[in-house]
Amino acid sequence: MNKRVRSALNSCISVVLALLLSFVVIGVLLLWQGYDPAKTFLALFEGAFVGKLNLSASVVLAIPLVLGGLGIALSFRCGIFNIGGEGQLYLGAFAATWLGVNLTGLPFFIHIPICLLGSMVFGGLWALIPGWLKIKRGYNETITSVLLNYVGVYFVNYTLASFFRAEGVLNHQSPKIQTSAMLSKLMKGSELNTSLFLTLTIVILFYFIFYKTDVGFKLRMVGANAETARTSGVNTRKYLLLAIITSGALAGLAGSVQVMGYQHLMVQNFSPNTGYDIISVALMGNLHPIGVALAGFLLGALRNGASIMQIMMGVPVTILYIIQGIIILSVLGFNYAKIDFIGLLSRPFTAKTGKEAVQ
């Protein structure tokens, strides 16, 4: 069996086992709290997947997670740890909102790309700060990017309470973006919009560039061993900067699609913890674009299903974060252990074949 296929199958099995383990643990916790695990998980499943509207709502919640998760996966695979997705997401959303409000008289096919590109530029520039500090000054990018989260989020919240606040409203919120900056809906009665196609395109491009081009090979080389890459003639600084800027740009894009797709304005703390959840998505997806897409959809579905579960069963929605944490720890544990599940499953058949050959 091909080594890459074998690795992919082992990753899939580890995720399935991690899911089973997490639901067993949550089931025990639900029993302890007096809830029926079977009915609770059924409500979670129905809320996430049953019916077009529920399924589309899960996809809507998954889209920013996938976009941001791809950026985090890229930076992690290249060996530069961008933990600043929250601030980058907020600044990207702010840029898209500002452009969507203040640029008037443009057709949608010009206005929408400008807003999307603006969000990517703001997110990328914000990510450039910890990247530059690491490369030029040797500062730890994990610490600087985390600290910049607070600066970015509170700066955006300040703008919504001051010069970018909508007139005549009590809440701290921006004006509504122009109709020409809104992404088109795909289903009646649903918030699902054309950002779905944008996300799928970026997943495919990410896979192609990262695994089929010279640039992707060098990014992976720098992440695997920066010293070896440097001695081989690769400009490691350039590729580290490229990775973290692209990571920030995708996080900014994740913020813009929420505003342009269905919120159509910004409020303070409009997307709490999404910038941290994309780290979970990247790790759950084993830093692979296809895995990130599946992990993002899974987490989006869990978020959507958890809200329905809370309504139907009265189970606190915070149990979602326990499930998420157990899944991540389980996946990381299986990956660290490097268990060859395919080999273990095929061993009985191999042993039997060998015994028959002797006979």
mmCIF file of C-alpha atoms in Angstrom:
data_model
loop_
_atom_site.group_PDB
_atom_site.id
_atom_site.type_symbol
_atom_site.label_atom_id
_atom_site.label_comp_id
_atom_site.label_asym_id
_atom_site.label_seq_id
_atom_site.Cartn_x
_atom_site.Cartn_y
_atom_site.Cartn_z
ATOM 1 C CA MET A 1 0.000 0.000 0.000
ATOM 2 C CA ASN A 2 1.175 3.508 -0.849
ATOM 3 C CA LYS A 3 2.805 5.210 2.157
ATOM 4 C CA ARG A 4 0.705 8.386 1.806
ATOM 5 C CA VAL A 5 -2.541 6.374 1.533
ATOM 6 C CA ARG A 6 -1.550 4.300 4.543
ATOM 7 C CA SER A 7 -0.825 7.451 6.559
ATOM 8 C CA ALA A 8 -4.171 8.974 5.543
ATOM 9 C CA LEU A 9 -6.054 5.820 6.553
ATOM 10 C CA ASN A 10 -4.263 5.709 9.909
ATOM 11 C CA SER A 11 -5.209 9.351 10.494
ATOM 12 C CA CYS A 12 -8.855 8.630 9.665
ATOM 13 C CA ILE A 13 -8.929 5.683 12.051
ATOM 14 C CA SER A 14 -7.338 7.746 14.828
ATOM 15 C CA VAL A 15 -9.975 10.473 14.391
ATOM 16 C CA VAL A 16 -12.806 7.911 14.484
ATOM 17 C CA LEU A 17 -11.371 6.360 17.648
ATOM 18 C CA ALA A 18 -10.937 9.822 19.154
ATOM 19 C CA LEU A 19 -14.598 10.600 18.430
ATOM 20 C CA LEU A 20 -15.733 7.319 19.965
ATOM 21 C CA LEU A 21 -13.593 7.924 23.046
ATOM 22 C CA SER A 22 -14.916 11.468 23.463
ATOM 23 C CA PHE A 23 -18.540 10.384 23.204
ATOM 24 C CA VAL A 24 -17.974 7.568 25.709
ATOM 25 C CA VAL A 25 -16.504 10.052 28.181
ATOM 26 C CA ILE A 26 -19.318 12.548 27.544
ATOM 27 C CA GLY A 27 -21.885 9.768 27.872
ATOM 28 C CA VAL A 28 -20.551 8.914 31.325
ATOM 29 C CA LEU A 29 -20.611 12.601 32.266
ATOM 30 C CA LEU A 30 -24.223 12.958 31.050
ATOM 31 C CA LEU A 31 -25.289 9.902 33.060
ATOM 32 C CA TRP A 32 -23.635 11.371 36.133
ATOM 33 C CA GLN A 33 -25.575 14.610 35.613
ATOM 34 C CA GLY A 34 -28.875 12.749 35.155
ATOM 35 C CA TYR A 35 -29.278 13.104 31.357
ATOM 36 C CA ASP A 36 -30.071 10.308 28.906
ATOM 37 C CA PRO A 37 -26.942 9.980 26.691
ATOM 38 C CA ALA A 38 -28.794 8.263 23.826
ATOM 39 C CA LYS A 39 -31.472 10.979 23.563
ATOM 40 C CA THR A 40 -28.882 13.732 24.012
ATOM 41 C CA PHE A 41 -26.624 12.446 21.234
ATOM 42 C CA LEU A 42 -29.670 11.900 19.000
ATOM 43 C CA ALA A 43 -30.693 15.533 19.509
ATOM 44 C CA LEU A 44 -27.120 16.595 18.745
ATOM 45 C CA PHE A 45 -27.092 14.537 15.536
ATOM 46 C CA GLU A 46 -30.506 15.740 14.371
ATOM 47 C CA GLY A 47 -29.628 19.370 15.038
ATOM 48 C CA ALA A 48 -26.405 19.036 13.076
ATOM 49 C CA PHE A 49 -27.349 16.909 10.074
ATOM 50 C CA VAL A 50 -31.071 16.186 9.715
ATOM 51 C CA GLY A 51 -32.886 18.450 7.281
ATOM 52 C CA LYS A 52 -31.599 20.912 4.695
ATOM 53 C CA LEU A 53 -31.780 23.895 7.018
ATOM 54 C CA ASN A 54 -29.900 22.193 9.853
ATOM 55 C CA LEU A 55 -27.248 20.857 7.486
ATOM 56 C CA SER A 56 -26.820 24.227 5.778
ATOM 57 C CA ALA A 57 -26.510 25.940 9.181
ATOM 58 C CA SER A 58 -23.720 23.506 10.071
ATOM 59 C CA VAL A 59 -21.918 24.362 6.815
ATOM 60 C CA VAL A 60 -22.292 28.106 7.492
ATOM 61 C CA LEU A 61 -20.634 27.714 10.892
ATOM 62 C CA ALA A 62 -17.925 25.515 9.385
ATOM 63 C CA ILE A 63 -16.804 27.901 6.615
ATOM 64 C CA PRO A 64 -14.809 30.400 8.757
ATOM 65 C CA LEU A 65 -13.352 27.502 10.755
ATOM 66 C CA VAL A 66 -12.080 25.827 7.587
ATOM 67 C CA LEU A 67 -10.613 29.037 6.134
ATOM 68 C CA GLY A 68 -8.853 29.992 9.352
ATOM 69 C CA GLY A 69 -7.835 26.396 10.033
ATOM 70 C CA LEU A 70 -6.082 26.190 6.659
ATOM 71 C CA GLY A 71 -4.018 29.239 7.569
ATOM 72 C CA ILE A 72 -3.024 27.826 10.946
ATOM 73 C CA ALA A 73 -2.175 24.465 9.354
ATOM 74 C CA LEU A 74 0.091 26.203 6.841
ATOM 75 C CA SER A 75 2.019 28.151 9.471
ATOM 76 C CA PHE A 76 2.356 25.133 11.762
ATOM 77 C CA ARG A 77 3.554 22.899 8.909
ATOM 78 C CA CYS A 78 6.170 25.519 8.051
ATOM 79 C CA GLY A 79 7.395 25.639 11.658
ATOM 80 C CA ILE A 80 6.136 29.097 12.622
ATOM 81 C CA PHE A 81 3.386 28.992 15.234
ATOM 82 C CA ASN A 82 0.744 31.605 14.539
ATOM 83 C CA ILE A 83 -1.586 31.741 17.560
ATOM 84 C CA GLY A 84 -2.879 35.190 16.600
ATOM 85 C CA GLY A 85 -5.838 34.103 14.502
ATOM 86 C CA GLU A 86 -8.340 35.880 16.735
ATOM 87 C CA GLY A 87 -6.863 39.339 16.203
ATOM 88 C CA GLN A 88 -6.244 38.683 12.509
ATOM 89 C CA LEU A 89 -9.837 37.520 12.052
ATOM 90 C CA TYR A 90 -11.237 40.631 13.744
ATOM 91 C CA LEU A 91 -9.067 43.009 11.729
ATOM 92 C CA GLY A 92 -9.972 41.206 8.502
ATOM 93 C CA ALA A 93 -13.659 41.503 9.343
ATOM 94 C CA PHE A 94 -13.176 45.179 10.214
ATOM 95 C CA ALA A 95 -11.486 45.875 6.863
ATOM 96 C CA ALA A 96 -14.236 44.100 4.920
ATOM 97 C CA THR A 97 -16.931 45.948 6.875
ATOM 98 C CA TRP A 98 -15.299 49.365 6.440
ATOM 99 C CA LEU A 99 -14.884 48.821 2.705
ATOM 100 C CA GLY A 100 -18.382 47.403 2.461
ATOM 101 C CA VAL A 101 -19.864 50.476 4.158
ATOM 102 C CA ASN A 102 -17.812 53.297 2.657
ATOM 103 C CA LEU A 103 -17.328 52.223 -0.954
ATOM 104 C CA THR A 104 -20.549 53.118 -2.737
ATOM 105 C CA GLY A 105 -21.758 52.909 -6.305
ATOM 106 C CA LEU A 106 -19.715 49.824 -7.179
ATOM 107 C CA PRO A 107 -21.143 46.719 -8.898
ATOM 108 C CA PHE A 108 -21.064 43.568 -6.779
ATOM 109 C CA PHE A 109 -18.439 41.847 -8.977
ATOM 110 C CA ILE A 110 -15.984 44.630 -8.086
ATOM 111 C CA HIS A 111 -17.124 45.480 -4.555
ATOM 112 C CA ILE A 112 -17.039 41.916 -3.201
ATOM 113 C CA PRO A 113 -13.457 41.120 -4.366
ATOM 114 C CA ILE A 114 -12.234 44.450 -2.959
ATOM 115 C CA CYS A 115 -13.729 43.644 0.453
ATOM 116 C CA LEU A 116 -12.317 40.117 0.447
ATOM 117 C CA LEU A 117 -8.863 41.296 -0.604
ATOM 118 C CA GLY A 118 -8.947 44.076 1.981
ATOM 119 C CA SER A 119 -9.665 41.561 4.733
ATOM 120 C CA MET A 120 -6.769 39.385 3.585
ATOM 121 C CA VAL A 121 -4.374 42.348 3.473
ATOM 122 C CA PHE A 122 -5.288 43.477 7.001
ATOM 123 C CA GLY A 123 -5.084 39.944 8.405
ATOM 124 C CA GLY A 124 -1.778 39.292 6.640
ATOM 125 C CA LEU A 125 -0.201 42.559 7.786
ATOM 126 C CA TRP A 126 -1.237 41.866 11.380
ATOM 127 C CA ALA A 127 0.380 38.429 11.154
ATOM 128 C CA LEU A 128 3.497 39.998 9.648
ATOM 129 C CA ILE A 129 4.296 41.708 12.978
ATOM 130 C CA PRO A 130 5.055 38.527 14.994
ATOM 131 C CA GLY A 131 6.688 36.987 11.922
ATOM 132 C CA TRP A 132 9.042 39.933 11.488
ATOM 133 C CA LEU A 133 9.812 40.034 15.225
ATOM 134 C CA LYS A 134 10.745 36.348 15.140
ATOM 135 C CA ILE A 135 12.939 36.535 12.056
ATOM 136 C CA LYS A 136 14.653 39.876 12.759
ATOM 137 C CA ARG A 137 14.734 39.940 16.560
ATOM 138 C CA GLY A 138 14.340 36.317 17.585
ATOM 139 C CA TYR A 139 11.195 36.930 19.640
ATOM 140 C CA ASN A 140 8.912 33.975 20.249
ATOM 141 C CA GLU A 141 6.055 34.259 17.726
ATOM 142 C CA THR A 142 3.687 32.287 19.950
ATOM 143 C CA ILE A 143 3.831 34.917 22.683
ATOM 144 C CA THR A 144 3.782 37.962 20.407
ATOM 145 C CA SER A 145 0.898 36.672 18.278
ATOM 146 C CA VAL A 146 -1.179 35.861 21.357
ATOM 147 C CA LEU A 147 -0.580 39.319 22.819
ATOM 148 C CA LEU A 148 -1.509 40.934 19.507
ATOM 149 C CA ASN A 149 -4.878 39.182 19.716
ATOM 150 C CA TYR A 150 -5.883 41.501 22.536
ATOM 151 C CA VAL A 151 -4.655 44.571 20.674
ATOM 152 C CA GLY A 152 -6.559 43.622 17.522
ATOM 153 C CA VAL A 153 -9.824 42.659 19.212
ATOM 154 C CA TYR A 154 -9.932 45.679 21.520
ATOM 155 C CA PHE A 155 -8.980 48.041 18.711
ATOM 156 C CA VAL A 156 -11.919 46.789 16.639
ATOM 157 C CA ASN A 157 -14.239 47.011 19.646
ATOM 158 C CA TYR A 158 -13.058 50.589 20.209
ATOM 159 C CA THR A 159 -13.838 51.578 16.616
ATOM 160 C CA LEU A 160 -17.354 50.161 16.980
ATOM 161 C CA ALA A 161 -17.873 52.304 20.075
ATOM 162 C CA SER A 162 -16.485 55.475 18.491
ATOM 163 C CA PHE A 163 -15.906 56.629 14.900
ATOM 164 C CA PHE A 164 -17.263 53.495 13.186
ATOM 165 C CA ARG A 165 -20.429 53.231 15.274
ATOM 166 C CA ALA A 166 -23.776 53.312 13.478
ATOM 167 C CA GLU A 167 -25.898 56.367 14.185
ATOM 168 C CA GLY A 168 -29.092 56.088 16.189
ATOM 169 C CA VAL A 169 -28.440 52.673 17.752
ATOM 170 C CA LEU A 170 -27.854 51.724 21.364
ATOM 171 C CA ASN A 171 -25.533 48.815 20.630
ATOM 172 C CA HIS A 172 -21.884 49.246 19.725
ATOM 173 C CA GLN A 173 -22.129 48.184 16.111
ATOM 174 C CA SER A 174 -21.074 49.294 12.653
ATOM 175 C CA PRO A 175 -23.380 50.562 9.930
ATOM 176 C CA LYS A 176 -24.761 47.903 7.598
ATOM 177 C CA ILE A 177 -22.620 47.103 4.563
ATOM 178 C CA GLN A 178 -23.819 47.978 1.056
ATOM 179 C CA THR A 179 -25.951 45.410 -0.753
ATOM 180 C CA SER A 180 -23.243 45.177 -3.408
ATOM 181 C CA ALA A 181 -20.817 43.852 -0.763
ATOM 182 C CA MET A 182 -23.116 41.051 0.429
ATOM 183 C CA LEU A 183 -22.479 37.476 -0.658
ATOM 184 C CA SER A 184 -25.411 35.835 -2.440
ATOM 185 C CA LYS A 185 -27.556 33.285 -0.620
ATOM 186 C CA LEU A 186 -27.729 29.753 -1.987
ATOM 187 C CA MET A 187 -30.886 28.556 -0.229
ATOM 188 C CA LYS A 188 -34.125 30.187 0.703
ATOM 189 C CA GLY A 189 -34.550 30.404 4.465
ATOM 190 C CA SER A 190 -30.866 29.635 5.069
ATOM 191 C CA GLU A 191 -27.746 31.748 5.619
ATOM 192 C CA LEU A 192 -25.699 29.496 3.323
ATOM 193 C CA ASN A 193 -23.969 31.694 0.735
ATOM 194 C CA THR A 194 -21.377 31.723 -2.022
ATOM 195 C CA SER A 195 -18.508 31.689 0.480
ATOM 196 C CA LEU A 196 -18.987 27.898 0.329
ATOM 197 C CA PHE A 197 -17.586 27.863 -3.224
ATOM 198 C CA LEU A 198 -14.776 30.205 -2.205
ATOM 199 C CA THR A 199 -13.829 27.884 0.658
ATOM 200 C CA LEU A 200 -13.850 24.742 -1.498
ATOM 201 C CA THR A 201 -11.698 26.502 -4.097
ATOM 202 C CA ILE A 202 -9.157 27.546 -1.470
ATOM 203 C CA VAL A 203 -9.000 23.996 -0.046
ATOM 204 C CA ILE A 204 -8.218 22.626 -3.526
ATOM 205 C CA LEU A 205 -5.669 25.355 -4.257
ATOM 206 C CA PHE A 206 -4.042 24.841 -0.858
ATOM 207 C CA TYR A 207 -3.643 21.117 -1.542
ATOM 208 C CA PHE A 208 -2.304 21.649 -5.059
ATOM 209 C CA ILE A 209 0.183 24.377 -4.109
ATOM 210 C CA PHE A 210 1.395 22.703 -0.932
ATOM 211 C CA TYR A 211 1.869 19.213 -2.384
ATOM 212 C CA LYS A 212 2.343 19.717 -6.130
ATOM 213 C CA THR A 213 4.514 22.818 -6.530
ATOM 214 C CA ASP A 214 8.098 23.843 -5.800
ATOM 215 C CA VAL A 215 6.891 26.526 -3.370
ATOM 216 C CA GLY A 216 4.923 23.960 -1.376
ATOM 217 C CA PHE A 217 7.896 21.587 -1.314
ATOM 218 C CA LYS A 218 10.131 24.326 0.101
ATOM 219 C CA LEU A 219 7.522 25.287 2.695
ATOM 220 C CA ARG A 220 7.352 21.673 3.844
ATOM 221 C CA MET A 221 11.146 21.422 3.822
ATOM 222 C CA VAL A 222 11.485 24.493 6.039
ATOM 223 C CA GLY A 223 8.918 23.060 8.446
ATOM 224 C CA ALA A 224 10.571 19.638 8.567
ATOM 225 C CA ASN A 225 14.104 20.923 9.169
ATOM 226 C CA ALA A 226 14.913 24.601 8.737
ATOM 227 C CA GLU A 227 18.688 24.053 9.066
ATOM 228 C CA THR A 228 18.738 21.411 6.318
ATOM 229 C CA ALA A 229 16.609 23.652 4.119
ATOM 230 C CA ARG A 230 19.006 26.554 4.699
ATOM 231 C CA THR A 231 22.079 24.516 3.804
ATOM 232 C CA SER A 232 20.246 23.326 0.670
ATOM 233 C CA GLY A 233 19.960 26.909 -0.518
ATOM 234 C CA VAL A 234 16.381 27.657 0.564
ATOM 235 C CA ASN A 235 15.744 31.178 1.842
ATOM 236 C CA THR A 236 14.098 30.049 5.082
ATOM 237 C CA ARG A 237 13.281 33.586 6.246
ATOM 238 C CA LYS A 238 11.323 34.298 3.080
ATOM 239 C CA TYR A 239 9.264 31.134 3.376
ATOM 240 C CA LEU A 240 8.601 31.620 7.081
ATOM 241 C CA LEU A 241 7.282 35.110 6.332
ATOM 242 C CA LEU A 242 5.243 33.794 3.411
ATOM 243 C CA ALA A 243 3.688 31.144 5.662
ATOM 244 C CA ILE A 244 2.668 33.455 8.494
ATOM 245 C CA ILE A 245 1.421 36.240 6.188
ATOM 246 C CA THR A 246 -0.718 33.731 4.255
ATOM 247 C CA SER A 247 -1.913 32.313 7.562
ATOM 248 C CA GLY A 248 -3.031 35.761 8.719
ATOM 249 C CA ALA A 249 -4.632 36.493 5.347
ATOM 250 C CA LEU A 250 -6.781 33.365 5.580
ATOM 251 C CA ALA A 251 -7.763 34.231 9.156
ATOM 252 C CA GLY A 252 -8.789 37.707 7.955
ATOM 253 C CA LEU A 253 -10.797 36.108 5.154
ATOM 254 C CA ALA A 254 -12.532 33.917 7.741
ATOM 255 C CA GLY A 255 -13.726 37.083 9.468
ATOM 256 C CA SER A 256 -14.892 38.785 6.274
ATOM 257 C CA VAL A 257 -17.128 35.928 5.107
ATOM 258 C CA GLN A 258 -19.063 36.112 8.368
ATOM 259 C CA VAL A 259 -19.797 39.802 7.859
ATOM 260 C CA MET A 260 -20.394 39.652 4.113
ATOM 261 C CA GLY A 261 -22.195 36.322 4.176
ATOM 262 C CA TYR A 262 -24.867 36.695 6.829
ATOM 263 C CA GLN A 263 -24.198 39.249 9.579
ATOM 264 C CA HIS A 264 -23.866 42.261 7.211
ATOM 265 C CA LEU A 265 -22.469 44.415 10.039
ATOM 266 C CA MET A 266 -20.072 44.127 12.949
ATOM 267 C CA VAL A 267 -20.880 44.184 16.635
ATOM 268 C CA GLN A 268 -18.415 44.061 19.488
ATOM 269 C CA ASN A 269 -17.091 40.518 20.060
ATOM 270 C CA PHE A 270 -18.977 39.402 16.956
ATOM 271 C CA SER A 271 -17.169 36.058 16.694
ATOM 272 C CA PRO A 272 -15.830 35.057 20.125
ATOM 273 C CA ASN A 273 -13.089 32.411 20.256
ATOM 274 C CA THR A 274 -13.289 31.541 16.543
ATOM 275 C CA GLY A 275 -9.643 32.594 16.196
ATOM 276 C CA TYR A 276 -8.732 30.008 18.827
ATOM 277 C CA ASP A 277 -11.086 27.331 17.507
ATOM 278 C CA ILE A 278 -9.297 27.385 14.155
ATOM 279 C CA ILE A 279 -6.202 26.115 15.981
ATOM 280 C CA SER A 280 -8.285 23.172 17.177
ATOM 281 C CA VAL A 281 -9.512 22.577 13.629
ATOM 282 C CA ALA A 282 -5.959 22.589 12.258
ATOM 283 C CA LEU A 283 -4.791 20.089 14.889
ATOM 284 C CA MET A 284 -7.867 17.872 14.490
ATOM 285 C CA GLY A 285 -7.245 17.849 10.734
ATOM 286 C CA ASN A 286 -3.627 16.739 11.260
ATOM 287 C CA LEU A 287 -2.467 19.934 9.467
ATOM 288 C CA HIS A 288 -3.681 18.521 6.117
ATOM 289 C CA PRO A 289 -6.051 20.573 3.917
ATOM 290 C CA ILE A 290 -8.561 17.757 3.441
ATOM 291 C CA GLY A 291 -8.385 16.891 7.125
ATOM 292 C CA VAL A 292 -8.861 20.559 8.053
ATOM 293 C CA ALA A 293 -11.948 20.784 5.819
ATOM 294 C CA LEU A 294 -13.467 17.695 7.449
ATOM 295 C CA ALA A 295 -12.522 18.838 10.960
ATOM 296 C CA GLY A 296 -14.009 22.284 10.315
ATOM 297 C CA PHE A 297 -17.270 20.754 9.130
ATOM 298 C CA LEU A 298 -17.326 18.426 12.141
ATOM 299 C CA LEU A 299 -16.827 21.274 14.589
ATOM 300 C CA GLY A 300 -19.368 23.460 12.768
ATOM 301 C CA ALA A 301 -21.868 20.616 12.921
ATOM 302 C CA LEU A 302 -21.154 20.081 16.627
ATOM 303 C CA ARG A 303 -21.683 23.793 17.299
ATOM 304 C CA ASN A 304 -24.977 23.838 15.431
ATOM 305 C CA GLY A 305 -26.158 20.556 16.925
ATOM 306 C CA ALA A 306 -25.168 21.641 20.433
ATOM 307 C CA SER A 307 -27.511 24.640 20.283
ATOM 308 C CA ILE A 308 -30.403 22.362 19.264
ATOM 309 C CA MET A 309 -29.378 19.879 21.955
ATOM 310 C CA GLN A 310 -29.524 22.616 24.564
ATOM 311 C CA ILE A 311 -33.063 23.581 23.499
ATOM 312 C CA MET A 312 -34.404 20.025 23.316
ATOM 313 C CA MET A 313 -32.619 18.396 26.267
ATOM 314 C CA GLY A 314 -31.587 21.308 28.487
ATOM 315 C CA VAL A 315 -27.948 20.187 28.317
ATOM 316 C CA PRO A 316 -25.512 23.125 28.669
ATOM 317 C CA VAL A 317 -23.960 24.050 25.321
ATOM 318 C CA THR A 318 -20.586 24.291 27.064
ATOM 319 C CA ILE A 319 -20.407 20.502 26.879
ATOM 320 C CA LEU A 320 -19.375 21.086 23.271
ATOM 321 C CA TYR A 321 -16.028 22.439 24.482
ATOM 322 C CA ILE A 322 -15.476 19.304 26.564
ATOM 323 C CA ILE A 323 -16.140 17.149 23.488
ATOM 324 C CA GLN A 324 -13.839 19.333 21.414
ATOM 325 C CA GLY A 325 -11.049 19.153 24.004
ATOM 326 C CA ILE A 326 -11.247 15.373 24.359
ATOM 327 C CA ILE A 327 -11.204 14.918 20.567
ATOM 328 C CA ILE A 328 -8.121 17.115 20.186
ATOM 329 C CA LEU A 329 -6.245 15.417 23.017
ATOM 330 C CA SER A 330 -7.173 11.977 21.654
ATOM 331 C CA VAL A 331 -6.130 12.811 18.098
ATOM 332 C CA LEU A 332 -2.839 14.313 19.284
ATOM 333 C CA GLY A 333 -2.257 11.292 21.511
ATOM 334 C CA PHE A 334 -2.806 8.838 18.656
ATOM 335 C CA ASN A 335 -0.602 10.904 16.340
ATOM 336 C CA TYR A 336 2.154 11.093 18.946
ATOM 337 C CA ALA A 337 1.978 7.345 19.516
ATOM 338 C CA LYS A 338 2.229 6.792 15.718
ATOM 339 C CA ILE A 339 0.112 3.642 15.901
ATOM 340 C CA ASP A 340 -0.043 1.766 12.594
ATOM 341 C CA PHE A 341 -3.706 0.716 12.696
ATOM 342 C CA ILE A 342 -3.552 -0.671 9.149
ATOM 343 C CA GLY A 343 -0.663 -2.897 10.147
ATOM 344 C CA LEU A 344 -2.457 -4.082 13.277
ATOM 345 C CA LEU A 345 -5.625 -4.849 11.334
ATOM 346 C CA SER A 346 -3.783 -6.697 8.585
ATOM 347 C CA ARG A 347 -1.540 -8.699 10.951
ATOM 348 C CA PRO A 348 -4.043 -11.565 11.595
ATOM 349 C CA PHE A 349 -4.516 -12.040 7.853
ATOM 350 C CA THR A 350 -0.766 -11.925 7.249
ATOM 351 C CA ALA A 351 -0.168 -14.472 9.995
ATOM 352 C CA LYS A 352 -2.854 -16.746 8.602
ATOM 353 C CA THR A 353 -1.411 -16.534 5.091
ATOM 354 C CA GLY A 354 2.055 -17.374 6.390
ATOM 355 C CA LYS A 355 0.742 -20.380 8.332
ATOM 356 C CA GLU A 356 -1.113 -21.666 5.277
ATOM 357 C CA ALA A 357 2.057 -21.257 3.192
ATOM 358 C CA VAL A 358 3.992 -23.437 5.671
ATOM 359 C CA GLN A 359 1.305 -26.118 5.565
#
